[in-house]
Amino acid sequence: MEYLAEGDLSKIIESQNILSEEAAKFYAAELVLAIDSIHKMNYIHRDIKPENILIDNTGHIKLCDFGL
């Protein structure tokens, strides 16, 4: 997996204490699209949490799961 300089969503929430309404809507919409895309490939992501939502340098999300 490529390096994503912006880190994960939990780090962004932690640094800002609270997301603006605009940012929350943006990340929620991207998350819905990502989950829909995964479901269309017949996969289920069972561990959706801020630590598994990575942010790329353009501000868009990528889902991951580093669980053991």
PDB file of C-alpha atoms in Angstrom:
ATOM      1  CA  MET A   1       0.000   0.000   0.000  1.00  0.00           C
ATOM      2  CA  GLU A   2       1.320   3.454  -0.846  1.00  0.00           C
ATOM      3  CA  TYR A   3       2.252   5.987   1.805  1.00  0.00           C
ATOM      4  CA  LEU A   4      -0.585   8.387   2.633  1.00  0.00           C
ATOM      5  CA  ALA A   5       0.911  11.509   4.171  1.00  0.00           C
ATOM      6  CA  GLU A   6      -2.268  12.854   5.741  1.00  0.00           C
ATOM      7  CA  GLY A   7      -2.667   9.888   8.080  1.00  0.00           C
ATOM      8  CA  ASP A   8      -5.999   8.549   9.218  1.00  0.00           C
ATOM      9  CA  LEU A   9      -9.305  10.177  10.088  1.00  0.00           C
ATOM     10  CA  SER A  10      -8.821   9.690  13.835  1.00  0.00           C
ATOM     11  CA  LYS A  11      -5.673  11.861  13.737  1.00  0.00           C
ATOM     12  CA  ILE A  12      -7.550  14.612  11.911  1.00  0.00           C
ATOM     13  CA  ILE A  13     -10.446  14.481  14.379  1.00  0.00           C
ATOM     14  CA  GLU A  14      -7.981  14.487  17.287  1.00  0.00           C
ATOM     15  CA  SER A  15      -6.065  17.491  15.974  1.00  0.00           C
ATOM     16  CA  GLN A  16      -9.188  19.546  15.192  1.00  0.00           C
ATOM     17  CA  ASN A  17     -11.242  18.336  18.199  1.00  0.00           C
ATOM     18  CA  ILE A  18     -14.341  18.497  15.997  1.00  0.00           C
ATOM     19  CA  LEU A  19     -14.820  18.489  12.236  1.00  0.00           C
ATOM     20  CA  SER A  20     -16.620  21.316  10.514  1.00  0.00           C
ATOM     21  CA  GLU A  21     -20.023  20.426   9.095  1.00  0.00           C
ATOM     22  CA  GLU A  22     -18.610  20.689   5.568  1.00  0.00           C
ATOM     23  CA  ALA A  23     -15.705  18.334   6.342  1.00  0.00           C
ATOM     24  CA  ALA A  24     -18.000  15.848   8.111  1.00  0.00           C
ATOM     25  CA  LYS A  25     -20.358  15.774   5.124  1.00  0.00           C
ATOM     26  CA  PHE A  26     -17.437  15.313   2.716  1.00  0.00           C
ATOM     27  CA  TYR A  27     -15.905  12.400   4.640  1.00  0.00           C
ATOM     28  CA  ALA A  28     -19.320  10.796   5.215  1.00  0.00           C
ATOM     29  CA  ALA A  29     -20.145  10.981   1.493  1.00  0.00           C
ATOM     30  CA  GLU A  30     -16.761   9.529   0.528  1.00  0.00           C
ATOM     31  CA  LEU A  31     -17.197   6.738   3.075  1.00  0.00           C
ATOM     32  CA  VAL A  32     -20.635   5.825   1.700  1.00  0.00           C
ATOM     33  CA  LEU A  33     -19.203   5.685  -1.836  1.00  0.00           C
ATOM     34  CA  ALA A  34     -16.246   3.566  -0.699  1.00  0.00           C
ATOM     35  CA  ILE A  35     -18.468   1.075   1.151  1.00  0.00           C
ATOM     36  CA  ASP A  36     -20.827   0.900  -1.822  1.00  0.00           C
ATOM     37  CA  SER A  37     -17.876   0.163  -4.116  1.00  0.00           C
ATOM     38  CA  ILE A  38     -16.658  -2.606  -1.829  1.00  0.00           C
ATOM     39  CA  HIS A  39     -20.138  -4.136  -1.617  1.00  0.00           C
ATOM     40  CA  LYS A  40     -20.405  -4.152  -5.416  1.00  0.00           C
ATOM     41  CA  MET A  41     -17.260  -6.330  -5.448  1.00  0.00           C
ATOM     42  CA  ASN A  42     -19.013  -8.730  -3.005  1.00  0.00           C
ATOM     43  CA  TYR A  43     -16.794  -7.831  -0.053  1.00  0.00           C
ATOM     44  CA  ILE A  44     -17.848  -6.683   3.392  1.00  0.00           C
ATOM     45  CA  HIS A  45     -15.657  -4.431   5.541  1.00  0.00           C
ATOM     46  CA  ARG A  46     -16.542  -5.299   9.139  1.00  0.00           C
ATOM     47  CA  ASP A  47     -14.234  -2.867  10.908  1.00  0.00           C
ATOM     48  CA  ILE A  48     -15.183   0.628   9.779  1.00  0.00           C
ATOM     49  CA  LYS A  49     -13.631   3.055  12.257  1.00  0.00           C
ATOM     50  CA  PRO A  50     -11.647   6.300  11.964  1.00  0.00           C
ATOM     51  CA  GLU A  51      -8.322   4.453  12.285  1.00  0.00           C
ATOM     52  CA  ASN A  52      -9.144   2.451   9.127  1.00  0.00           C
ATOM     53  CA  ILE A  53     -10.022   5.496   7.021  1.00  0.00           C
ATOM     54  CA  LEU A  54      -6.818   6.873   5.502  1.00  0.00           C
ATOM     55  CA  ILE A  55      -6.555  10.299   3.865  1.00  0.00           C
ATOM     56  CA  ASP A  56      -4.452  10.841   0.748  1.00  0.00           C
ATOM     57  CA  ASN A  57      -2.648  14.074  -0.161  1.00  0.00           C
ATOM     58  CA  THR A  58      -5.668  15.342  -2.125  1.00  0.00           C
ATOM     59  CA  GLY A  59      -7.981  14.877   0.879  1.00  0.00           C
ATOM     60  CA  HIS A  60      -9.815  11.801  -0.390  1.00  0.00           C
ATOM     61  CA  ILE A  61     -10.230   8.646   1.670  1.00  0.00           C
ATOM     62  CA  LYS A  62      -9.002   5.092   1.244  1.00  0.00           C
ATOM     63  CA  LEU A  63     -10.341   2.247   3.350  1.00  0.00           C
ATOM     64  CA  CYS A  64      -7.925  -0.170   4.941  1.00  0.00           C
ATOM     65  CA  ASP A  65      -7.825  -2.700   7.750  1.00  0.00           C
ATOM     66  CA  PHE A  66      -4.601  -3.323   9.608  1.00  0.00           C
ATOM     67  CA  GLY A  67      -6.231  -5.602  12.166  1.00  0.00           C
ATOM     68  CA  LEU A  68      -4.380  -8.647  13.297  1.00  0.00           C
TER      69      LEU A  68
END
